[in-house]
Amino acid sequence: MTQDELKALVGRAALAYVEPGQIVGVGTGSTVNCFIDALAQAQSQSQTRIAGAVSSSEASTQRLRTHGIAVFDANEVGELAVYIDGADEIDPRGYMIKGGGAALTREKIVAAQARRFVCIADQSKWVQTLGRFPLPVEIIPMATQRLIRQFAALGAEARVRLRDGVPLVTDNGQHILDVHGLRISDPVAFESMVNDWPGVVTVGVFAHQRAHVCLLGTPEGVRTIAFDAP
């Protein structure tokens, strides 16, 4: 199976975690797009009709609304039953690196609002130790050079993410550093440390908001990996 086919597979499998009438937390990225499309198809066939969604990015909001799914502001609703999102990396404890799509801050906000985080990913995202994928960090631009130096002190190289030759601007109006050369053996401590650095909006380590379940797409089908219960 191709990577796109694996993404479509786990996107459909995530429907099992969505109950009729819910407001669902929806993440960002190509795998989540497959989930949104599967959700829309289920709605049209009256299989799973939800009340709407809370979205973690402008791109996902647009896709949801194109399918006729209502999108609510996070402040308009209370606790969400489930948040469904992808990952750039996920380890055997449910800790993740996220932010390849530059939506990590809003993803972390919506994840914190949900009782259960269901991660949907293809098997290429499964790692034993986080850090192979460059770590995204959303930052306030005036802190850029100081934060680059702080990561250098850890033996890592941080680069400003560019789009069309200029710094990418997130949905929150900030910039992204992509940090290369890390090996994150203690994700909880690392997340807490970097989040405390002045100028950091959010670090893309999801340890405090880790996954409770991972639906991992493999050539043999969807592998369901359950971590500690929420």
mmCIF file with all atom_site columns, C-alpha atoms in Angstrom:
data_model
loop_
_atom_site.group_PDB
_atom_site.id
_atom_site.type_symbol
_atom_site.label_atom_id
_atom_site.label_alt_id
_atom_site.label_comp_id
_atom_site.label_asym_id
_atom_site.label_entity_id
_atom_site.label_seq_id
_atom_site.pdbx_PDB_ins_code
_atom_site.Cartn_x
_atom_site.Cartn_y
_atom_site.Cartn_z
_atom_site.occupancy
_atom_site.B_iso_or_equiv
_atom_site.pdbx_formal_charge
_atom_site.auth_seq_id
_atom_site.auth_comp_id
_atom_site.auth_asym_id
_atom_site.auth_atom_id
_atom_site.pdbx_PDB_model_num
ATOM 1   C CA . MET A 1 1   ? 0.000   0.000  0.000  1.00 0.00 ? 1   MET A CA 1
ATOM 2   C CA . THR A 1 2   ? 1.169   3.535  -0.704 1.00 0.00 ? 2   THR A CA 1
ATOM 3   C CA . GLN A 1 3   ? 1.568   6.094  2.050  1.00 0.00 ? 3   GLN A CA 1
ATOM 4   C CA . ASP A 1 4   ? -1.559  7.902  0.797  1.00 0.00 ? 4   ASP A CA 1
ATOM 5   C CA . GLU A 1 5   ? -3.526  4.652  0.964  1.00 0.00 ? 5   GLU A CA 1
ATOM 6   C CA . LEU A 1 6   ? -2.335  4.070  4.530  1.00 0.00 ? 6   LEU A CA 1
ATOM 7   C CA . LYS A 1 7   ? -3.422  7.591  5.483  1.00 0.00 ? 7   LYS A CA 1
ATOM 8   C CA . ALA A 1 8   ? -6.863  7.011  3.980  1.00 0.00 ? 8   ALA A CA 1
ATOM 9   C CA . LEU A 1 9   ? -7.092  3.717  5.877  1.00 0.00 ? 9   LEU A CA 1
ATOM 10  C CA . VAL A 1 10  ? -6.477  5.257  9.308  1.00 0.00 ? 10  VAL A CA 1
ATOM 11  C CA . GLY A 1 11  ? -8.647  8.264  8.450  1.00 0.00 ? 11  GLY A CA 1
ATOM 12  C CA . ARG A 1 12  ? -11.614 5.935  7.956  1.00 0.00 ? 12  ARG A CA 1
ATOM 13  C CA . ALA A 1 13  ? -10.708 3.871  11.025 1.00 0.00 ? 13  ALA A CA 1
ATOM 14  C CA . ALA A 1 14  ? -10.903 6.988  13.221 1.00 0.00 ? 14  ALA A CA 1
ATOM 15  C CA . LEU A 1 15  ? -14.650 7.179  12.567 1.00 0.00 ? 15  LEU A CA 1
ATOM 16  C CA . ALA A 1 16  ? -15.050 4.424  15.163 1.00 0.00 ? 16  ALA A CA 1
ATOM 17  C CA . TYR A 1 17  ? -14.086 6.970  17.842 1.00 0.00 ? 17  TYR A CA 1
ATOM 18  C CA . VAL A 1 18  ? -16.710 9.510  16.784 1.00 0.00 ? 18  VAL A CA 1
ATOM 19  C CA . GLU A 1 19  ? -20.204 9.266  18.230 1.00 0.00 ? 19  GLU A CA 1
ATOM 20  C CA . PRO A 1 20  ? -23.332 10.891 16.726 1.00 0.00 ? 20  PRO A CA 1
ATOM 21  C CA . GLY A 1 21  ? -24.190 14.301 18.140 1.00 0.00 ? 21  GLY A CA 1
ATOM 22  C CA . GLN A 1 22  ? -20.653 15.066 19.335 1.00 0.00 ? 22  GLN A CA 1
ATOM 23  C CA . ILE A 1 23  ? -18.540 18.134 18.693 1.00 0.00 ? 23  ILE A CA 1
ATOM 24  C CA . VAL A 1 24  ? -15.239 16.621 17.587 1.00 0.00 ? 24  VAL A CA 1
ATOM 25  C CA . GLY A 1 25  ? -11.751 18.096 17.890 1.00 0.00 ? 25  GLY A CA 1
ATOM 26  C CA . VAL A 1 26  ? -10.086 17.979 14.476 1.00 0.00 ? 26  VAL A CA 1
ATOM 27  C CA . GLY A 1 27  ? -6.371  18.431 13.803 1.00 0.00 ? 27  GLY A CA 1
ATOM 28  C CA . THR A 1 28  ? -4.367  19.423 10.757 1.00 0.00 ? 28  THR A CA 1
ATOM 29  C CA . GLY A 1 29  ? -2.458  17.758 7.953  1.00 0.00 ? 29  GLY A CA 1
ATOM 30  C CA . SER A 1 30  ? -2.744  15.307 5.088  1.00 0.00 ? 30  SER A CA 1
ATOM 31  C CA . THR A 1 31  ? -3.795  12.365 7.267  1.00 0.00 ? 31  THR A CA 1
ATOM 32  C CA . VAL A 1 32  ? -6.429  14.481 8.998  1.00 0.00 ? 32  VAL A CA 1
ATOM 33  C CA . ASN A 1 33  ? -7.697  15.565 5.581  1.00 0.00 ? 33  ASN A CA 1
ATOM 34  C CA . CYS A 1 34  ? -8.443  11.881 4.934  1.00 0.00 ? 34  CYS A CA 1
ATOM 35  C CA . PHE A 1 35  ? -10.364 11.734 8.221  1.00 0.00 ? 35  PHE A CA 1
ATOM 36  C CA . ILE A 1 36  ? -12.338 14.876 7.347  1.00 0.00 ? 36  ILE A CA 1
ATOM 37  C CA . ASP A 1 37  ? -13.256 13.435 3.956  1.00 0.00 ? 37  ASP A CA 1
ATOM 38  C CA . ALA A 1 38  ? -14.303 10.122 5.537  1.00 0.00 ? 38  ALA A CA 1
ATOM 39  C CA . LEU A 1 39  ? -16.336 11.992 8.147  1.00 0.00 ? 39  LEU A CA 1
ATOM 40  C CA . ALA A 1 40  ? -18.098 13.988 5.448  1.00 0.00 ? 40  ALA A CA 1
ATOM 41  C CA . GLN A 1 41  ? -18.930 10.816 3.529  1.00 0.00 ? 41  GLN A CA 1
ATOM 42  C CA . ALA A 1 42  ? -20.316 9.182  6.679  1.00 0.00 ? 42  ALA A CA 1
ATOM 43  C CA . GLN A 1 43  ? -22.420 12.296 7.325  1.00 0.00 ? 43  GLN A CA 1
ATOM 44  C CA . SER A 1 44  ? -23.841 12.254 3.817  1.00 0.00 ? 44  SER A CA 1
ATOM 45  C CA . GLN A 1 45  ? -24.803 8.595  4.261  1.00 0.00 ? 45  GLN A CA 1
ATOM 46  C CA . SER A 1 46  ? -26.294 9.343  7.710  1.00 0.00 ? 46  SER A CA 1
ATOM 47  C CA . GLN A 1 47  ? -23.898 6.880  9.326  1.00 0.00 ? 47  GLN A CA 1
ATOM 48  C CA . THR A 1 48  ? -22.259 9.304  11.769 1.00 0.00 ? 48  THR A CA 1
ATOM 49  C CA . ARG A 1 49  ? -23.871 12.729 12.018 1.00 0.00 ? 49  ARG A CA 1
ATOM 50  C CA . ILE A 1 50  ? -21.976 14.992 14.391 1.00 0.00 ? 50  ILE A CA 1
ATOM 51  C CA . ALA A 1 51  ? -22.966 18.394 15.771 1.00 0.00 ? 51  ALA A CA 1
ATOM 52  C CA . GLY A 1 52  ? -19.789 19.973 14.438 1.00 0.00 ? 52  GLY A CA 1
ATOM 53  C CA . ALA A 1 53  ? -16.077 20.356 15.049 1.00 0.00 ? 53  ALA A CA 1
ATOM 54  C CA . VAL A 1 54  ? -13.461 22.479 16.773 1.00 0.00 ? 54  VAL A CA 1
ATOM 55  C CA . SER A 1 55  ? -10.591 22.895 14.324 1.00 0.00 ? 55  SER A CA 1
ATOM 56  C CA . SER A 1 56  ? -6.891  23.441 14.973 1.00 0.00 ? 56  SER A CA 1
ATOM 57  C CA . SER A 1 57  ? -6.123  25.393 11.774 1.00 0.00 ? 57  SER A CA 1
ATOM 58  C CA . GLU A 1 58  ? -7.572  27.666 9.134  1.00 0.00 ? 58  GLU A CA 1
ATOM 59  C CA . ALA A 1 59  ? -6.902  24.973 6.516  1.00 0.00 ? 59  ALA A CA 1
ATOM 60  C CA . SER A 1 60  ? -8.898  22.325 8.385  1.00 0.00 ? 60  SER A CA 1
ATOM 61  C CA . THR A 1 61  ? -11.670 24.828 9.095  1.00 0.00 ? 61  THR A CA 1
ATOM 62  C CA . GLN A 1 62  ? -12.000 25.556 5.392  1.00 0.00 ? 62  GLN A CA 1
ATOM 63  C CA . ARG A 1 63  ? -12.065 21.863 4.485  1.00 0.00 ? 63  ARG A CA 1
ATOM 64  C CA . LEU A 1 64  ? -14.694 21.090 7.144  1.00 0.00 ? 64  LEU A CA 1
ATOM 65  C CA . ARG A 1 65  ? -16.930 23.942 6.024  1.00 0.00 ? 65  ARG A CA 1
ATOM 66  C CA . THR A 1 66  ? -16.549 22.947 2.373  1.00 0.00 ? 66  THR A CA 1
ATOM 67  C CA . HIS A 1 67  ? -18.042 19.601 3.396  1.00 0.00 ? 67  HIS A CA 1
ATOM 68  C CA . GLY A 1 68  ? -20.892 21.332 5.224  1.00 0.00 ? 68  GLY A CA 1
ATOM 69  C CA . ILE A 1 69  ? -19.611 20.514 8.728  1.00 0.00 ? 69  ILE A CA 1
ATOM 70  C CA . ALA A 1 70  ? -20.150 23.293 11.285 1.00 0.00 ? 70  ALA A CA 1
ATOM 71  C CA . VAL A 1 71  ? -17.004 24.639 12.943 1.00 0.00 ? 71  VAL A CA 1
ATOM 72  C CA . PHE A 1 72  ? -17.138 26.110 16.445 1.00 0.00 ? 72  PHE A CA 1
ATOM 73  C CA . ASP A 1 73  ? -14.688 28.370 18.226 1.00 0.00 ? 73  ASP A CA 1
ATOM 74  C CA . ALA A 1 74  ? -12.983 26.560 21.090 1.00 0.00 ? 74  ALA A CA 1
ATOM 75  C CA . ASN A 1 75  ? -14.411 29.142 23.497 1.00 0.00 ? 75  ASN A CA 1
ATOM 76  C CA . GLU A 1 76  ? -17.976 28.306 22.414 1.00 0.00 ? 76  GLU A CA 1
ATOM 77  C CA . VAL A 1 77  ? -17.886 24.731 23.677 1.00 0.00 ? 77  VAL A CA 1
ATOM 78  C CA . GLY A 1 78  ? -16.812 22.874 26.787 1.00 0.00 ? 78  GLY A CA 1
ATOM 79  C CA . GLU A 1 79  ? -14.869 19.647 27.047 1.00 0.00 ? 79  GLU A CA 1
ATOM 80  C CA . LEU A 1 80  ? -14.543 17.609 23.867 1.00 0.00 ? 80  LEU A CA 1
ATOM 81  C CA . ALA A 1 81  ? -14.919 13.831 23.961 1.00 0.00 ? 81  ALA A CA 1
ATOM 82  C CA . VAL A 1 82  ? -12.224 13.220 21.373 1.00 0.00 ? 82  VAL A CA 1
ATOM 83  C CA . TYR A 1 83  ? -9.484  14.982 19.419 1.00 0.00 ? 83  TYR A CA 1
ATOM 84  C CA . ILE A 1 84  ? -8.284  13.310 16.223 1.00 0.00 ? 84  ILE A CA 1
ATOM 85  C CA . ASP A 1 85  ? -4.979  14.390 14.711 1.00 0.00 ? 85  ASP A CA 1
ATOM 86  C CA . GLY A 1 86  ? -1.855  13.089 13.020 1.00 0.00 ? 86  GLY A CA 1
ATOM 87  C CA . ALA A 1 87  ? 1.768   13.200 14.105 1.00 0.00 ? 87  ALA A CA 1
ATOM 88  C CA . ASP A 1 88  ? 5.193   13.691 12.571 1.00 0.00 ? 88  ASP A CA 1
ATOM 89  C CA . GLU A 1 89  ? 6.551   11.141 15.055 1.00 0.00 ? 89  GLU A CA 1
ATOM 90  C CA . ILE A 1 90  ? 5.017   8.990  17.785 1.00 0.00 ? 90  ILE A CA 1
ATOM 91  C CA . ASP A 1 91  ? 6.847   6.744  20.231 1.00 0.00 ? 91  ASP A CA 1
ATOM 92  C CA . PRO A 1 92  ? 5.781   3.643  22.212 1.00 0.00 ? 92  PRO A CA 1
ATOM 93  C CA . ARG A 1 93  ? 4.557   5.786  25.132 1.00 0.00 ? 93  ARG A CA 1
ATOM 94  C CA . GLY A 1 94  ? 2.244   7.946  23.028 1.00 0.00 ? 94  GLY A CA 1
ATOM 95  C CA . TYR A 1 95  ? 4.555   10.964 23.051 1.00 0.00 ? 95  TYR A CA 1
ATOM 96  C CA . MET A 1 96  ? 4.675   12.824 19.754 1.00 0.00 ? 96  MET A CA 1
ATOM 97  C CA . ILE A 1 97  ? 6.397   15.459 17.668 1.00 0.00 ? 97  ILE A CA 1
ATOM 98  C CA . LYS A 1 98  ? 3.889   17.606 15.807 1.00 0.00 ? 98  LYS A CA 1
ATOM 99  C CA . GLY A 1 99  ? 3.968   20.879 13.913 1.00 0.00 ? 99  GLY A CA 1
ATOM 100 C CA . GLY A 1 100 ? 5.115   19.950 10.422 1.00 0.00 ? 100 GLY A CA 1
ATOM 101 C CA . GLY A 1 101 ? 2.043   21.800 9.197  1.00 0.00 ? 101 GLY A CA 1
ATOM 102 C CA . ALA A 1 102 ? 2.801   24.805 11.462 1.00 0.00 ? 102 ALA A CA 1
ATOM 103 C CA . ALA A 1 103 ? -0.421  24.414 13.491 1.00 0.00 ? 103 ALA A CA 1
ATOM 104 C CA . LEU A 1 104 ? 1.170   23.052 16.679 1.00 0.00 ? 104 LEU A CA 1
ATOM 105 C CA . THR A 1 105 ? -0.069  25.778 19.040 1.00 0.00 ? 105 THR A CA 1
ATOM 106 C CA . ARG A 1 106 ? -3.720  25.431 18.112 1.00 0.00 ? 106 ARG A CA 1
ATOM 107 C CA . GLU A 1 107 ? -3.337  21.649 17.984 1.00 0.00 ? 107 GLU A CA 1
ATOM 108 C CA . LYS A 1 108 ? -2.080  21.652 21.556 1.00 0.00 ? 108 LYS A CA 1
ATOM 109 C CA . ILE A 1 109 ? -4.936  23.903 22.671 1.00 0.00 ? 109 ILE A CA 1
ATOM 110 C CA . VAL A 1 110 ? -7.612  21.648 21.189 1.00 0.00 ? 110 VAL A CA 1
ATOM 111 C CA . ALA A 1 111 ? -5.871  18.505 22.437 1.00 0.00 ? 111 ALA A CA 1
ATOM 112 C CA . ALA A 1 112 ? -5.922  19.917 25.970 1.00 0.00 ? 112 ALA A CA 1
ATOM 113 C CA . GLN A 1 113 ? -9.685  20.478 25.628 1.00 0.00 ? 113 GLN A CA 1
ATOM 114 C CA . ALA A 1 114 ? -10.399 16.811 24.800 1.00 0.00 ? 114 ALA A CA 1
ATOM 115 C CA . ARG A 1 115 ? -10.707 13.789 27.090 1.00 0.00 ? 115 ARG A CA 1
ATOM 116 C CA . ARG A 1 116 ? -9.118  11.470 24.515 1.00 0.00 ? 116 ARG A CA 1
ATOM 117 C CA . PHE A 1 117 ? -6.445  12.074 21.869 1.00 0.00 ? 117 PHE A CA 1
ATOM 118 C CA . VAL A 1 118 ? -6.616  9.635  18.960 1.00 0.00 ? 118 VAL A CA 1
ATOM 119 C CA . CYS A 1 119 ? -3.481  9.830  16.812 1.00 0.00 ? 119 CYS A CA 1
ATOM 120 C CA . ILE A 1 120 ? -3.816  8.655  13.206 1.00 0.00 ? 120 ILE A CA 1
ATOM 121 C CA . ALA A 1 121 ? -0.561  7.962  11.397 1.00 0.00 ? 121 ALA A CA 1
ATOM 122 C CA . ASP A 1 122 ? 1.122   5.687  8.904  1.00 0.00 ? 122 ASP A CA 1
ATOM 123 C CA . GLN A 1 123 ? 3.873   3.368  10.103 1.00 0.00 ? 123 GLN A CA 1
ATOM 124 C CA . SER A 1 124 ? 6.672   5.685  8.912  1.00 0.00 ? 124 SER A CA 1
ATOM 125 C CA . LYS A 1 125 ? 5.845   7.945  11.880 1.00 0.00 ? 125 LYS A CA 1
ATOM 126 C CA . TRP A 1 126 ? 6.540   5.248  14.495 1.00 0.00 ? 126 TRP A CA 1
ATOM 127 C CA . VAL A 1 127 ? 9.895   5.768  16.258 1.00 0.00 ? 127 VAL A CA 1
ATOM 128 C CA . GLN A 1 128 ? 11.553  4.487  19.400 1.00 0.00 ? 128 GLN A CA 1
ATOM 129 C CA . THR A 1 129 ? 12.989  7.900  20.381 1.00 0.00 ? 129 THR A CA 1
ATOM 130 C CA . LEU A 1 130 ? 11.703  11.307 19.285 1.00 0.00 ? 130 LEU A CA 1
ATOM 131 C CA . GLY A 1 131 ? 13.977  13.632 17.355 1.00 0.00 ? 131 GLY A CA 1
ATOM 132 C CA . ARG A 1 132 ? 14.599  12.218 13.897 1.00 0.00 ? 132 ARG A CA 1
ATOM 133 C CA . PHE A 1 133 ? 11.965  14.602 12.512 1.00 0.00 ? 133 PHE A CA 1
ATOM 134 C CA . PRO A 1 134 ? 13.065  18.253 12.929 1.00 0.00 ? 134 PRO A CA 1
ATOM 135 C CA . LEU A 1 135 ? 11.287  19.634 15.983 1.00 0.00 ? 135 LEU A CA 1
ATOM 136 C CA . PRO A 1 136 ? 8.959   22.570 15.195 1.00 0.00 ? 136 PRO A CA 1
ATOM 137 C CA . VAL A 1 137 ? 8.855   25.407 17.716 1.00 0.00 ? 137 VAL A CA 1
ATOM 138 C CA . GLU A 1 138 ? 6.506   28.352 17.309 1.00 0.00 ? 138 GLU A CA 1
ATOM 139 C CA . ILE A 1 139 ? 8.253   31.525 18.446 1.00 0.00 ? 139 ILE A CA 1
ATOM 140 C CA . ILE A 1 140 ? 7.840   35.282 18.740 1.00 0.00 ? 140 ILE A CA 1
ATOM 141 C CA . PRO A 1 141 ? 10.117  36.691 15.998 1.00 0.00 ? 141 PRO A CA 1
ATOM 142 C CA . MET A 1 142 ? 12.094  39.086 18.213 1.00 0.00 ? 142 MET A CA 1
ATOM 143 C CA . ALA A 1 143 ? 13.439  36.077 20.149 1.00 0.00 ? 143 ALA A CA 1
ATOM 144 C CA . THR A 1 144 ? 14.704  34.220 17.055 1.00 0.00 ? 144 THR A CA 1
ATOM 145 C CA . GLN A 1 145 ? 18.475  34.570 17.391 1.00 0.00 ? 145 GLN A CA 1
ATOM 146 C CA . ARG A 1 146 ? 18.547  34.014 21.143 1.00 0.00 ? 146 ARG A CA 1
ATOM 147 C CA . LEU A 1 147 ? 16.499  30.816 20.787 1.00 0.00 ? 147 LEU A CA 1
ATOM 148 C CA . ILE A 1 148 ? 18.755  29.605 17.970 1.00 0.00 ? 148 ILE A CA 1
ATOM 149 C CA . ARG A 1 149 ? 21.686  30.040 20.372 1.00 0.00 ? 149 ARG A CA 1
ATOM 150 C CA . GLN A 1 150 ? 19.864  28.185 23.163 1.00 0.00 ? 150 GLN A CA 1
ATOM 151 C CA . PHE A 1 151 ? 19.253  25.186 20.923 1.00 0.00 ? 151 PHE A CA 1
ATOM 152 C CA . ALA A 1 152 ? 22.889  25.344 19.752 1.00 0.00 ? 152 ALA A CA 1
ATOM 153 C CA . ALA A 1 153 ? 23.926  25.016 23.395 1.00 0.00 ? 153 ALA A CA 1
ATOM 154 C CA . LEU A 1 154 ? 22.073  21.688 23.404 1.00 0.00 ? 154 LEU A CA 1
ATOM 155 C CA . GLY A 1 155 ? 24.040  20.561 20.348 1.00 0.00 ? 155 GLY A CA 1
ATOM 156 C CA . ALA A 1 156 ? 21.164  21.147 17.939 1.00 0.00 ? 156 ALA A CA 1
ATOM 157 C CA . GLU A 1 157 ? 20.705  23.386 14.912 1.00 0.00 ? 157 GLU A CA 1
ATOM 158 C CA . ALA A 1 158 ? 17.588  25.569 14.705 1.00 0.00 ? 158 ALA A CA 1
ATOM 159 C CA . ARG A 1 159 ? 16.526  27.126 11.414 1.00 0.00 ? 159 ARG A CA 1
ATOM 160 C CA . VAL A 1 160 ? 13.725  29.557 10.657 1.00 0.00 ? 160 VAL A CA 1
ATOM 161 C CA . ARG A 1 161 ? 11.141  27.863 8.462  1.00 0.00 ? 161 ARG A CA 1
ATOM 162 C CA . LEU A 1 162 ? 10.802  29.682 5.156  1.00 0.00 ? 162 LEU A CA 1
ATOM 163 C CA . ARG A 1 163 ? 8.052   29.850 2.568  1.00 0.00 ? 163 ARG A CA 1
ATOM 164 C CA . ASP A 1 164 ? 8.855   31.436 -0.790 1.00 0.00 ? 164 ASP A CA 1
ATOM 165 C CA . GLY A 1 165 ? 12.134  32.694 0.642  1.00 0.00 ? 165 GLY A CA 1
ATOM 166 C CA . VAL A 1 166 ? 10.681  34.539 3.640  1.00 0.00 ? 166 VAL A CA 1
ATOM 167 C CA . PRO A 1 167 ? 9.798   33.348 7.168  1.00 0.00 ? 167 PRO A CA 1
ATOM 168 C CA . LEU A 1 168 ? 6.569   31.380 7.260  1.00 0.00 ? 168 LEU A CA 1
ATOM 169 C CA . VAL A 1 169 ? 3.876   33.138 9.297  1.00 0.00 ? 169 VAL A CA 1
ATOM 170 C CA . THR A 1 170 ? 1.608   30.884 11.332 1.00 0.00 ? 170 THR A CA 1
ATOM 171 C CA . ASP A 1 171 ? -2.140  31.265 11.808 1.00 0.00 ? 171 ASP A CA 1
ATOM 172 C CA . ASN A 1 172 ? -1.176  33.059 15.040 1.00 0.00 ? 172 ASN A CA 1
ATOM 173 C CA . GLY A 1 173 ? 1.097   35.574 13.296 1.00 0.00 ? 173 GLY A CA 1
ATOM 174 C CA . GLN A 1 174 ? 4.346   34.052 14.580 1.00 0.00 ? 174 GLN A CA 1
ATOM 175 C CA . HIS A 1 175 ? 7.347   32.193 13.112 1.00 0.00 ? 175 HIS A CA 1
ATOM 176 C CA . ILE A 1 176 ? 8.528   28.570 13.273 1.00 0.00 ? 176 ILE A CA 1
ATOM 177 C CA . LEU A 1 177 ? 11.967  27.230 14.142 1.00 0.00 ? 177 LEU A CA 1
ATOM 178 C CA . ASP A 1 178 ? 12.748  23.720 12.891 1.00 0.00 ? 178 ASP A CA 1
ATOM 179 C CA . VAL A 1 179 ? 15.329  22.142 15.201 1.00 0.00 ? 179 VAL A CA 1
ATOM 180 C CA . HIS A 1 180 ? 17.630  19.438 13.817 1.00 0.00 ? 180 HIS A CA 1
ATOM 181 C CA . GLY A 1 181 ? 19.922  17.056 15.674 1.00 0.00 ? 181 GLY A CA 1
ATOM 182 C CA . LEU A 1 182 ? 17.877  16.325 18.796 1.00 0.00 ? 182 LEU A CA 1
ATOM 183 C CA . ARG A 1 183 ? 17.385  13.050 20.622 1.00 0.00 ? 183 ARG A CA 1
ATOM 184 C CA . ILE A 1 184 ? 14.527  13.521 23.082 1.00 0.00 ? 184 ILE A CA 1
ATOM 185 C CA . SER A 1 185 ? 14.745  10.722 25.634 1.00 0.00 ? 185 SER A CA 1
ATOM 186 C CA . ASP A 1 186 ? 12.596  12.486 28.263 1.00 0.00 ? 186 ASP A CA 1
ATOM 187 C CA . PRO A 1 187 ? 9.807   14.233 26.307 1.00 0.00 ? 187 PRO A CA 1
ATOM 188 C CA . VAL A 1 188 ? 7.931   15.486 29.383 1.00 0.00 ? 188 VAL A CA 1
ATOM 189 C CA . ALA A 1 189 ? 10.959  17.250 30.849 1.00 0.00 ? 189 ALA A CA 1
ATOM 190 C CA . PHE A 1 190 ? 12.089  18.545 27.448 1.00 0.00 ? 190 PHE A CA 1
ATOM 191 C CA . GLU A 1 191 ? 8.661   20.000 26.656 1.00 0.00 ? 191 GLU A CA 1
ATOM 192 C CA . SER A 1 192 ? 8.492   21.746 30.028 1.00 0.00 ? 192 SER A CA 1
ATOM 193 C CA . MET A 1 193 ? 12.013  23.162 29.664 1.00 0.00 ? 193 MET A CA 1
ATOM 194 C CA . VAL A 1 194 ? 11.586  24.639 26.178 1.00 0.00 ? 194 VAL A CA 1
ATOM 195 C CA . ASN A 1 195 ? 8.115   25.996 26.931 1.00 0.00 ? 195 ASN A CA 1
ATOM 196 C CA . ASP A 1 196 ? 9.698   28.024 29.747 1.00 0.00 ? 196 ASP A CA 1
ATOM 197 C CA . TRP A 1 197 ? 12.134  29.789 27.409 1.00 0.00 ? 197 TRP A CA 1
ATOM 198 C CA . PRO A 1 198 ? 11.070  33.419 26.854 1.00 0.00 ? 198 PRO A CA 1
ATOM 199 C CA . GLY A 1 199 ? 9.867   33.902 23.294 1.00 0.00 ? 199 GLY A CA 1
ATOM 200 C CA . VAL A 1 200 ? 8.630   30.335 22.816 1.00 0.00 ? 200 VAL A CA 1
ATOM 201 C CA . VAL A 1 201 ? 4.911   30.175 22.087 1.00 0.00 ? 201 VAL A CA 1
ATOM 202 C CA . THR A 1 202 ? 4.731   26.380 21.882 1.00 0.00 ? 202 THR A CA 1
ATOM 203 C CA . VAL A 1 203 ? 7.194   23.551 21.384 1.00 0.00 ? 203 VAL A CA 1
ATOM 204 C CA . GLY A 1 204 ? 6.079   20.712 19.121 1.00 0.00 ? 204 GLY A CA 1
ATOM 205 C CA . VAL A 1 205 ? 6.695   17.979 21.687 1.00 0.00 ? 205 VAL A CA 1
ATOM 206 C CA . PHE A 1 206 ? 3.313   16.593 22.725 1.00 0.00 ? 206 PHE A CA 1
ATOM 207 C CA . ALA A 1 207 ? 4.077   14.874 26.022 1.00 0.00 ? 207 ALA A CA 1
ATOM 208 C CA . HIS A 1 208 ? 1.699   16.639 28.389 1.00 0.00 ? 208 HIS A CA 1
ATOM 209 C CA . GLN A 1 209 ? -0.951  16.284 25.654 1.00 0.00 ? 209 GLN A CA 1
ATOM 210 C CA . ARG A 1 210 ? 0.110   12.845 24.470 1.00 0.00 ? 210 ARG A CA 1
ATOM 211 C CA . ALA A 1 211 ? -1.972  10.336 22.535 1.00 0.00 ? 211 ALA A CA 1
ATOM 212 C CA . HIS A 1 212 ? -4.227  7.879  24.340 1.00 0.00 ? 212 HIS A CA 1
ATOM 213 C CA . VAL A 1 213 ? -4.679  5.724  21.238 1.00 0.00 ? 213 VAL A CA 1
ATOM 214 C CA . CYS A 1 214 ? -2.710  5.445  18.003 1.00 0.00 ? 214 CYS A CA 1
ATOM 215 C CA . LEU A 1 215 ? -4.264  4.065  14.829 1.00 0.00 ? 215 LEU A CA 1
ATOM 216 C CA . LEU A 1 216 ? -1.190  3.066  12.852 1.00 0.00 ? 216 LEU A CA 1
ATOM 217 C CA . GLY A 1 217 ? -1.547  2.295  9.165  1.00 0.00 ? 217 GLY A CA 1
ATOM 218 C CA . THR A 1 218 ? 0.485   -0.751 8.099  1.00 0.00 ? 218 THR A CA 1
ATOM 219 C CA . PRO A 1 219 ? 0.457   -2.940 4.975  1.00 0.00 ? 219 PRO A CA 1
ATOM 220 C CA . GLU A 1 220 ? -1.375  -5.544 7.085  1.00 0.00 ? 220 GLU A CA 1
ATOM 221 C CA . GLY A 1 221 ? -4.095  -3.063 8.062  1.00 0.00 ? 221 GLY A CA 1
ATOM 222 C CA . VAL A 1 222 ? -4.732  -0.682 10.942 1.00 0.00 ? 222 VAL A CA 1
ATOM 223 C CA . ARG A 1 223 ? -2.846  -1.496 14.119 1.00 0.00 ? 223 ARG A CA 1
ATOM 224 C CA . THR A 1 224 ? -4.542  -0.098 17.232 1.00 0.00 ? 224 THR A CA 1
ATOM 225 C CA . ILE A 1 225 ? -2.087  0.828  19.985 1.00 0.00 ? 225 ILE A CA 1
ATOM 226 C CA . ALA A 1 226 ? -3.603  1.830  23.309 1.00 0.00 ? 226 ALA A CA 1
ATOM 227 C CA . PHE A 1 227 ? -1.539  3.788  25.816 1.00 0.00 ? 227 PHE A CA 1
ATOM 228 C CA . ASP A 1 228 ? -2.597  4.564  29.396 1.00 0.00 ? 228 ASP A CA 1
ATOM 229 C CA . ALA A 1 229 ? -6.286  5.412  29.653 1.00 0.00 ? 229 ALA A CA 1
ATOM 230 C CA . PRO A 1 230 ? -7.146  9.130  29.860 1.00 0.00 ? 230 PRO A CA 1
#
